[in-house]
PDB file of N, CA and C in Angstrom:
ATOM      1  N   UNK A 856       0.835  -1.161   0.000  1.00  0.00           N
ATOM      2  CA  UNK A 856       0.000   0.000   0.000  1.00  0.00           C
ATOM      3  C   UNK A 856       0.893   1.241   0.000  1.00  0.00           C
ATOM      4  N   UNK A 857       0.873   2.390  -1.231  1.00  0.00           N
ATOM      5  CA  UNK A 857       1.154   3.535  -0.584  1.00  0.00           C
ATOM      6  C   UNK A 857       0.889   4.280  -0.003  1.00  0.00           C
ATOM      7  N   UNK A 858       1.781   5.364   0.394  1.00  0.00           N
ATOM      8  CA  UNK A 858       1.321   6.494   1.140  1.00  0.00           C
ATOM      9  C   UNK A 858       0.774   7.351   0.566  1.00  0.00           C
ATOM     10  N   UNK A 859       0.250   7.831   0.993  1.00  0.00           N
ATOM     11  CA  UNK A 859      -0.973   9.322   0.122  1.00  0.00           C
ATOM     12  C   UNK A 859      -0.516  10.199   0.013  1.00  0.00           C
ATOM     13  N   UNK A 860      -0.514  10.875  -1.503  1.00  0.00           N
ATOM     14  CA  UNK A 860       0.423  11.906  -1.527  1.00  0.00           C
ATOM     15  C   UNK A 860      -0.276  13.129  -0.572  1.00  0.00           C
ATOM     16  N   UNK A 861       0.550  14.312  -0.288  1.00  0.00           N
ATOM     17  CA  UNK A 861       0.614  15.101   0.685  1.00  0.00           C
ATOM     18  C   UNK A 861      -0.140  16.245  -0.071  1.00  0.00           C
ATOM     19  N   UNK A 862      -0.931  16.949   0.582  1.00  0.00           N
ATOM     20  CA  UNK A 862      -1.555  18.679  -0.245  1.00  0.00           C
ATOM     21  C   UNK A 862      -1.078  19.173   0.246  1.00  0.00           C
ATOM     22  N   UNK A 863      -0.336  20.114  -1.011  1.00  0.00           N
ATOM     23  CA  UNK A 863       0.872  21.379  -0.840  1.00  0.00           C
ATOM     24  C   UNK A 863       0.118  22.815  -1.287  1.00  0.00           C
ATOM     25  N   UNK A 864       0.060  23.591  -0.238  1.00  0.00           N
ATOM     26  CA  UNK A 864      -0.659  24.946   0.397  1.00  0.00           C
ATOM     27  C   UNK A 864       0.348  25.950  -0.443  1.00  0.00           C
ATOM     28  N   UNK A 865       1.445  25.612  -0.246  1.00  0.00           N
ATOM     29  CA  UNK A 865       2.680  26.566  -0.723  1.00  0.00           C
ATOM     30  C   UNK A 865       3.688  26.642  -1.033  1.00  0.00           C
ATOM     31  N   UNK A 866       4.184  26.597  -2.212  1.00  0.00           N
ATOM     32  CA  UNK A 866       5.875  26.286  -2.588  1.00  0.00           C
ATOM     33  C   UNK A 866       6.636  27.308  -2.850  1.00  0.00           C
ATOM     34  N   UNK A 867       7.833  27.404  -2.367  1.00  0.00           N
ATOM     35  CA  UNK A 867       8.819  28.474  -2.621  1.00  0.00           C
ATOM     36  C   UNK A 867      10.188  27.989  -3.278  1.00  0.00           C
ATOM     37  N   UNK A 868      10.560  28.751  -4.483  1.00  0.00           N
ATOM     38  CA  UNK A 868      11.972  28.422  -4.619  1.00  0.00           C
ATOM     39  C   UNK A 868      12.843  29.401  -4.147  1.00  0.00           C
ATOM     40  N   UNK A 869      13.975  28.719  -3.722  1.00  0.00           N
ATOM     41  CA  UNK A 869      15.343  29.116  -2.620  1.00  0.00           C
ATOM     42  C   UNK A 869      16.381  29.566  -3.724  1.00  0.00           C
ATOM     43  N   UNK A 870      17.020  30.754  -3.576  1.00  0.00           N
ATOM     44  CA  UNK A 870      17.941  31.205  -4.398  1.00  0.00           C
ATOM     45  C   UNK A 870      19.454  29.885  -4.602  1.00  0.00           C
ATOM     46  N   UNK A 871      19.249  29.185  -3.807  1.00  0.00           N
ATOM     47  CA  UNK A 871      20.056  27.763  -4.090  1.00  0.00           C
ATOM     48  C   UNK A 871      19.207  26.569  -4.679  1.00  0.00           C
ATOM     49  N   UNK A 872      18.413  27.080  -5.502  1.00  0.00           N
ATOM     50  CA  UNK A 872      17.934  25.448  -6.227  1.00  0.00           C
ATOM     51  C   UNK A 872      17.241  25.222  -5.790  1.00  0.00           C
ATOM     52  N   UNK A 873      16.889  24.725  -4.421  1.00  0.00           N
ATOM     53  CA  UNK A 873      15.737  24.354  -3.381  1.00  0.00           C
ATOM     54  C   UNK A 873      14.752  24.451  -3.229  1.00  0.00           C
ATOM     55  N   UNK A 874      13.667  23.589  -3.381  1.00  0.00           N
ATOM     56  CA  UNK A 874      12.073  24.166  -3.151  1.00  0.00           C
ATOM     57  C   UNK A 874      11.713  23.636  -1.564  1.00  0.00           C
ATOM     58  N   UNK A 875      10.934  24.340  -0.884  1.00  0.00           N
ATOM     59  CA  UNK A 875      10.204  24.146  -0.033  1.00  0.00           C
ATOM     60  C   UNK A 875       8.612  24.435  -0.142  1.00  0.00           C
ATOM     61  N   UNK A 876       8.069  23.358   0.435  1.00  0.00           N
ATOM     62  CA  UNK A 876       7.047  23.076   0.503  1.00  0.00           C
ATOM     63  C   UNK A 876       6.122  23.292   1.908  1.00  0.00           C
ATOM     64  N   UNK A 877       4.666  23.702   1.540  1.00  0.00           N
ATOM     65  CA  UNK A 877       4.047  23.863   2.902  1.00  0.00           C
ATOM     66  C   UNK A 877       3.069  23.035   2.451  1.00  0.00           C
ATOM     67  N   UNK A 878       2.705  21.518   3.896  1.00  0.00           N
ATOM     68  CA  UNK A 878       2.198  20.765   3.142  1.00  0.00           C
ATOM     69  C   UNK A 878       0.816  20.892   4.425  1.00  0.00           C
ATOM     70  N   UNK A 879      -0.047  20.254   3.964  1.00  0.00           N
ATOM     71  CA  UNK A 879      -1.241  20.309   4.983  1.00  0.00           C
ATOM     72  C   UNK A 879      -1.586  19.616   5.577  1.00  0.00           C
ATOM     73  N   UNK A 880      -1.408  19.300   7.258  1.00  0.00           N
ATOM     74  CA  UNK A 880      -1.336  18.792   8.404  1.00  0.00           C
ATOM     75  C   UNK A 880      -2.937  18.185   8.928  1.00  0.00           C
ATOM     76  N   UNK A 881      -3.503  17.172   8.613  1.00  0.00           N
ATOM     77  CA  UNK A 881      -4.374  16.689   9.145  1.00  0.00           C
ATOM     78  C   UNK A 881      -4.812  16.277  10.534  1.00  0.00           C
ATOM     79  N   UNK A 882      -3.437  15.791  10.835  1.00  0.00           N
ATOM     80  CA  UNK A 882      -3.843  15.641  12.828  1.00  0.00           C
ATOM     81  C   UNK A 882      -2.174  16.404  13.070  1.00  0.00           C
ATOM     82  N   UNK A 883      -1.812  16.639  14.109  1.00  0.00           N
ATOM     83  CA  UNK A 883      -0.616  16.670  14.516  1.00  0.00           C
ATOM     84  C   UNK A 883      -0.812  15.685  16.103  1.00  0.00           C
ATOM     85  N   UNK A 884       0.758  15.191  16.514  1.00  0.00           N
ATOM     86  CA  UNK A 884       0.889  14.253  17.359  1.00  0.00           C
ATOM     87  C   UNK A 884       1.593  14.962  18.273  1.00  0.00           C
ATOM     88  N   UNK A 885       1.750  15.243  19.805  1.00  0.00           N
ATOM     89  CA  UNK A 885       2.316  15.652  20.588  1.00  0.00           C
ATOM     90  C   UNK A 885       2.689  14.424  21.667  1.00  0.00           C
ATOM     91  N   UNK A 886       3.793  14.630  22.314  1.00  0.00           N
ATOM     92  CA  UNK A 886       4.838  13.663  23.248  1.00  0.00           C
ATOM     93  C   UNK A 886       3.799  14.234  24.141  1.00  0.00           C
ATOM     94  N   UNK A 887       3.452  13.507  25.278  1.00  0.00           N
ATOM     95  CA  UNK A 887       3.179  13.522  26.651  1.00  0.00           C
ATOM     96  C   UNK A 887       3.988  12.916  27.664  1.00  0.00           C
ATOM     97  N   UNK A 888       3.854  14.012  29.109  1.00  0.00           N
ATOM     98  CA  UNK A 888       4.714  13.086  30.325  1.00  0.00           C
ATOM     99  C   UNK A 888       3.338  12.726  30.916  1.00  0.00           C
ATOM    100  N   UNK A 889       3.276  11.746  31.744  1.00  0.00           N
ATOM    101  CA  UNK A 889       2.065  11.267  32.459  1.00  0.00           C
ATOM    102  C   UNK A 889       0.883  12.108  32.099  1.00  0.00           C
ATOM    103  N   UNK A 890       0.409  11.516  30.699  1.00  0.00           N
ATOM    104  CA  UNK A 890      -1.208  12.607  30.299  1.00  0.00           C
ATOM    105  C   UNK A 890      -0.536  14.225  30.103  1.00  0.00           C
ATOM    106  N   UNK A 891       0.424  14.900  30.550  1.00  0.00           N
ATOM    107  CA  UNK A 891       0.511  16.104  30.305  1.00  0.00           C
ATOM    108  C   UNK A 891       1.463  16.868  29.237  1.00  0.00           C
ATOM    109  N   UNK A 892       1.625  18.331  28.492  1.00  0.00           N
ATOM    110  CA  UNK A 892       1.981  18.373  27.357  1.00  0.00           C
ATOM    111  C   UNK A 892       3.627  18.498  28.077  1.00  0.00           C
ATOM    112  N   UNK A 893       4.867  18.511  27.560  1.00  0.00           N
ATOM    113  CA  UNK A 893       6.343  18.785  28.379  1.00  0.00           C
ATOM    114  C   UNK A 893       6.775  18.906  27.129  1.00  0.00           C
ATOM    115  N   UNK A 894       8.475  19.673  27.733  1.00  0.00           N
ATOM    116  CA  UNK A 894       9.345  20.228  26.829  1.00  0.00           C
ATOM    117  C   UNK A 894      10.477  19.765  27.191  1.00  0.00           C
ATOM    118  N   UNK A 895      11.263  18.956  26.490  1.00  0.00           N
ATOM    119  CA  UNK A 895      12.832  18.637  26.766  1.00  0.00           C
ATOM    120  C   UNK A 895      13.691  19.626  26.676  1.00  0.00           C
ATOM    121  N   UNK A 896      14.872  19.394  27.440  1.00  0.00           N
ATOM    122  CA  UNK A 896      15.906  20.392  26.781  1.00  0.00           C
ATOM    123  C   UNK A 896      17.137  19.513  27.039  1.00  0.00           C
ATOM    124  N   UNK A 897      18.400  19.969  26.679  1.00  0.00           N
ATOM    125  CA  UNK A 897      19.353  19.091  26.673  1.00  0.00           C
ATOM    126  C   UNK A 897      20.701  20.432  27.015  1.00  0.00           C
ATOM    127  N   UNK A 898      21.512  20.172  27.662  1.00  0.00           N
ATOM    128  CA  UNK A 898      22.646  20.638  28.120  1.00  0.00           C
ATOM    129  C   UNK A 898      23.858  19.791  28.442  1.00  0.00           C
ATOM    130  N   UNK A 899      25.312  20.534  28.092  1.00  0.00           N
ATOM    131  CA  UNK A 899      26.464  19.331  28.424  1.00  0.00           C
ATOM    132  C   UNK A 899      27.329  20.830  28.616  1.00  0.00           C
ATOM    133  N   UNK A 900      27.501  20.247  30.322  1.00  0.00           N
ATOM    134  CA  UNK A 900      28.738  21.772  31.034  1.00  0.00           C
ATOM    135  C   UNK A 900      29.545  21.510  30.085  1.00  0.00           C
ATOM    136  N   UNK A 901      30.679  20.371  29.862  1.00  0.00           N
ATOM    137  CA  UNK A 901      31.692  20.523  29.172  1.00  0.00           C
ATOM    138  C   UNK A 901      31.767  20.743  28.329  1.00  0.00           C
ATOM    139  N   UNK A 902      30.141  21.355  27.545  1.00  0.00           N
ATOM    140  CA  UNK A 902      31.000  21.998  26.081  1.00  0.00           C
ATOM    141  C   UNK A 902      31.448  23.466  25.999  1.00  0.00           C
ATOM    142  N   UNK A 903      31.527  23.796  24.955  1.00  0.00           N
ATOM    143  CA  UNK A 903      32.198  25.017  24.717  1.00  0.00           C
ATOM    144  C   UNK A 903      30.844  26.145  24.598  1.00  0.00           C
ATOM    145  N   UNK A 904      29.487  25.626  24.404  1.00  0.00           N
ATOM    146  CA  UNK A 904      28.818  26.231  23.871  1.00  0.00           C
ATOM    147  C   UNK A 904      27.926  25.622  25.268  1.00  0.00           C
ATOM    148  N   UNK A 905      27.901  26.471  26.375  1.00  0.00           N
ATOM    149  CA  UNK A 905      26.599  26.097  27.567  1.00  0.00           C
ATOM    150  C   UNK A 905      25.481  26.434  27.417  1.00  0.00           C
ATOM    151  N   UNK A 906      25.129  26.654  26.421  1.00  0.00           N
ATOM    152  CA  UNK A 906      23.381  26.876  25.808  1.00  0.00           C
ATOM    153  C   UNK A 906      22.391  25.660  26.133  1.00  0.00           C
ATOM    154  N   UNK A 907      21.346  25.890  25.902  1.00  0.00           N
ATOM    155  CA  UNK A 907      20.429  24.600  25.737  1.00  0.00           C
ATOM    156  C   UNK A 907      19.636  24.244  24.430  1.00  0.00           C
ATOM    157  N   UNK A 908      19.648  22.741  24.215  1.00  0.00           N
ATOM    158  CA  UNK A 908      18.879  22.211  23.391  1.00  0.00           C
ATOM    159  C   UNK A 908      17.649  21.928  23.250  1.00  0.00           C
ATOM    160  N   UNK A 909      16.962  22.148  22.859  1.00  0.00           N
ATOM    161  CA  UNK A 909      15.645  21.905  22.894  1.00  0.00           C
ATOM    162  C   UNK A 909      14.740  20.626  22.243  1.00  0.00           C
ATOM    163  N   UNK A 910      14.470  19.462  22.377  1.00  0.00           N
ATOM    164  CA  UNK A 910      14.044  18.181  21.224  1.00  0.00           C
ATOM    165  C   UNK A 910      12.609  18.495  21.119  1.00  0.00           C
ATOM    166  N   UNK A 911      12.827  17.982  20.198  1.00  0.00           N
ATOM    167  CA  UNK A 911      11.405  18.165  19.207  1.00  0.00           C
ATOM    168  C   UNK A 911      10.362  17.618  19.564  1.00  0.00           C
ATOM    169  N   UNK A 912       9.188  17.745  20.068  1.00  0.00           N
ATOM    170  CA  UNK A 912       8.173  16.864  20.818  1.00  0.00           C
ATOM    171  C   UNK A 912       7.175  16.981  19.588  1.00  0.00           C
ATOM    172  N   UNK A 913       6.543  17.294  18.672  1.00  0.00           N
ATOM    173  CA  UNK A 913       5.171  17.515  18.135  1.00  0.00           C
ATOM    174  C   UNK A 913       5.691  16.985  16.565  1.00  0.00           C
ATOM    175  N   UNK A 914       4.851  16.178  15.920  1.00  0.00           N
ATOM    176  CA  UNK A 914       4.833  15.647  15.149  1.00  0.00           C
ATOM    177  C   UNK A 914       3.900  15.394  14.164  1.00  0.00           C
ATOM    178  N   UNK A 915       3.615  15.853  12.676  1.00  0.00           N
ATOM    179  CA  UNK A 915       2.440  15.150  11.785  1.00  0.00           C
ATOM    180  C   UNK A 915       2.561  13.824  11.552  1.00  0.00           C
ATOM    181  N   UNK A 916       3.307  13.200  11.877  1.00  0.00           N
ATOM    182  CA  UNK A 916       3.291  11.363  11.649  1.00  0.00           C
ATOM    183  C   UNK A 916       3.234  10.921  12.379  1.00  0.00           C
ATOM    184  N   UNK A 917       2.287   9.655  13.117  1.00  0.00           N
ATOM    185  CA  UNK A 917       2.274   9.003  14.121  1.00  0.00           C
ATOM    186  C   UNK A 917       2.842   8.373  14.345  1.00  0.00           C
ATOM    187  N   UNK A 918       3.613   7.285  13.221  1.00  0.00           N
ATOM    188  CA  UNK A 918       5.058   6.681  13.316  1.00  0.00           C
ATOM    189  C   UNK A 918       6.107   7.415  14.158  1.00  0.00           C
ATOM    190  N   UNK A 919       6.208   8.226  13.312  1.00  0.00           N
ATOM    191  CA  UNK A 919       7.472   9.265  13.971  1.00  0.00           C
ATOM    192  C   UNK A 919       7.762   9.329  15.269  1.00  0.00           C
ATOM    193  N   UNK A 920       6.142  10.390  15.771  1.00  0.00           N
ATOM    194  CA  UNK A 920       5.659  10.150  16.979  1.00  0.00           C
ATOM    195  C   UNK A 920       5.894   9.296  18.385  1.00  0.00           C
ATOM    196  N   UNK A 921       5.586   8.077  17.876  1.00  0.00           N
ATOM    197  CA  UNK A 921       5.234   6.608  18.424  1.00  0.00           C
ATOM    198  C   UNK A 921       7.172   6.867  19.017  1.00  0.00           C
ATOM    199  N   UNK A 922       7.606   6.981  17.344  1.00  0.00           N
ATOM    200  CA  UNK A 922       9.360   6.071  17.876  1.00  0.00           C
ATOM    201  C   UNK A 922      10.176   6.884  18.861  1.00  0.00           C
ATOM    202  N   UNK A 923       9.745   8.369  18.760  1.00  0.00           N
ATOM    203  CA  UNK A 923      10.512   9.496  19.563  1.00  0.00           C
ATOM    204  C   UNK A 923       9.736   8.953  21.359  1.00  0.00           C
ATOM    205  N   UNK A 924       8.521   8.742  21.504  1.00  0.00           N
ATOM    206  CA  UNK A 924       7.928   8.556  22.796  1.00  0.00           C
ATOM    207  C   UNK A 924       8.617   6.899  23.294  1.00  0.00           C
ATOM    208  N   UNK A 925       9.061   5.939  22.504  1.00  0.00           N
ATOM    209  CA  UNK A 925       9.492   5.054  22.817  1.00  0.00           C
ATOM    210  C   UNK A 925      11.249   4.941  23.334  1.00  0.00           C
ATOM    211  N   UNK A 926      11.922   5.614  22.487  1.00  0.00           N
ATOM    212  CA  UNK A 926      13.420   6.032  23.125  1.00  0.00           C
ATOM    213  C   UNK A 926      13.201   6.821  23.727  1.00  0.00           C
ATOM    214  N   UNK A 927      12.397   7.950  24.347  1.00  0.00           N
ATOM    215  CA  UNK A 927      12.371   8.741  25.261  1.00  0.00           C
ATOM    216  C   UNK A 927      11.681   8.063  26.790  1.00  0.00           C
ATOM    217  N   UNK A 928      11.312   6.859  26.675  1.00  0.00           N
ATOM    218  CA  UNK A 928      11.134   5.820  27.514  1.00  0.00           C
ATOM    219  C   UNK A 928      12.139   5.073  27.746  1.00  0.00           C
ATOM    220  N   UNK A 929      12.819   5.065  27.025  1.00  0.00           N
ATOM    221  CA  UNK A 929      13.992   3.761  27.405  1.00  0.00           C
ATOM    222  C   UNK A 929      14.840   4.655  28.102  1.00  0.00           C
ATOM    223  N   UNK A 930      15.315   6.273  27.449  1.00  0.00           N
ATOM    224  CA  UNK A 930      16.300   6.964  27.984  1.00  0.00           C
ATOM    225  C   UNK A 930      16.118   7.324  29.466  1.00  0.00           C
ATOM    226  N   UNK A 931      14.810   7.710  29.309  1.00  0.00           N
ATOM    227  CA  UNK A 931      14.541   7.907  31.601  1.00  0.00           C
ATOM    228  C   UNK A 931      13.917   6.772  31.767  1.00  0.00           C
ATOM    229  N   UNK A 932      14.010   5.757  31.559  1.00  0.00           N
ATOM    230  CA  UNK A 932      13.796   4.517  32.196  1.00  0.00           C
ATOM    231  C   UNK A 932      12.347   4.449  32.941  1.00  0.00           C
ATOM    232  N   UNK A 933      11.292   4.500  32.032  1.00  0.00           N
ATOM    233  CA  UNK A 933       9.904   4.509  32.506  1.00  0.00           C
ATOM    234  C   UNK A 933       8.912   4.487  31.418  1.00  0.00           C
ATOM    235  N   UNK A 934       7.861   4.397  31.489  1.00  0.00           N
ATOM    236  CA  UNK A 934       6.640   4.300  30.540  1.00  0.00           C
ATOM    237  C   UNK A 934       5.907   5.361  30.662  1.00  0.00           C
ATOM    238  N   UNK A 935       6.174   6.890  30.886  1.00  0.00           N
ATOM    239  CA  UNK A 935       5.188   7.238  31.031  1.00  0.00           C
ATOM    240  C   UNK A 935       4.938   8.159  29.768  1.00  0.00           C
ATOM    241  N   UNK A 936       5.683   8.482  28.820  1.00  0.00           N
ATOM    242  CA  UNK A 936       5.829   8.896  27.761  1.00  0.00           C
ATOM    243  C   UNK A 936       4.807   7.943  26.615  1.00  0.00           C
ATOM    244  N   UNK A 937       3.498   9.105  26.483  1.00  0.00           N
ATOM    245  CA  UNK A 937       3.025   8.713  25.515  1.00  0.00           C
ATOM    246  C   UNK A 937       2.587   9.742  24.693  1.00  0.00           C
ATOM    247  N   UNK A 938       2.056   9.155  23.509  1.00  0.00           N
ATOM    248  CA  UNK A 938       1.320  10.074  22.175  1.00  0.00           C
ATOM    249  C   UNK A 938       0.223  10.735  22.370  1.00  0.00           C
ATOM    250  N   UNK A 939      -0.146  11.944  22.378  1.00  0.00           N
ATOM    251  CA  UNK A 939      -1.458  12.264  22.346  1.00  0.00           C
ATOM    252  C   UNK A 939      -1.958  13.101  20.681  1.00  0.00           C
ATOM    253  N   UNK A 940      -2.979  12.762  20.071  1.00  0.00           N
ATOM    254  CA  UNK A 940      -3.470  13.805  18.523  1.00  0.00           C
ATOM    255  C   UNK A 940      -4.076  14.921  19.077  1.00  0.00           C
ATOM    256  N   UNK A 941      -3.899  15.883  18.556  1.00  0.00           N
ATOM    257  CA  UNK A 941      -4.507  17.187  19.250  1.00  0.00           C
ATOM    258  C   UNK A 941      -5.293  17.644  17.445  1.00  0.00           C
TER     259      UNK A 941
END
């Protein structure tokens, strides 16, 4: 079975060749901590750059979704990381 192609709202070409596309989002998927919406961030003192990272929680693919809430379970060692469609 394929996948369905995507409806594109808006295309732009990039003075390097490049097109981008704005495609149209039917559900979007958000990471949950226990039922609630959260935001990761990521930091390492020893680098050179002590800023913070931020990971990506919200998703149009539920696949996607699914696999980011599943290593983000294994990494803090718990289940409470799940998918919610908004």
């Amino acid at each position: 079975m394929s996948r369905p192609q995507p409806t594109i709202i808006m295309s732009a070409e990039l003075d390097d060749g490049s097109t981008w596309d704005i495609l149209l989002a039917t559900t979007t998927y958000i990471i949950t901590y226990k039922d609630q919406a959260c935001g990761i961030r990521q930091h390492n003192d020893l680098s050179s750059n002590p800023g913070f990272r931020y990971q990506k929680l919200s998703y149009n693919n539920l696949g996607n979704a699914r696999a980011q809430a599943r290593r983000l379970n294994q990494k803090f060692n718990t289940e409470d990381f799940d998918v919610r469609a908004i």
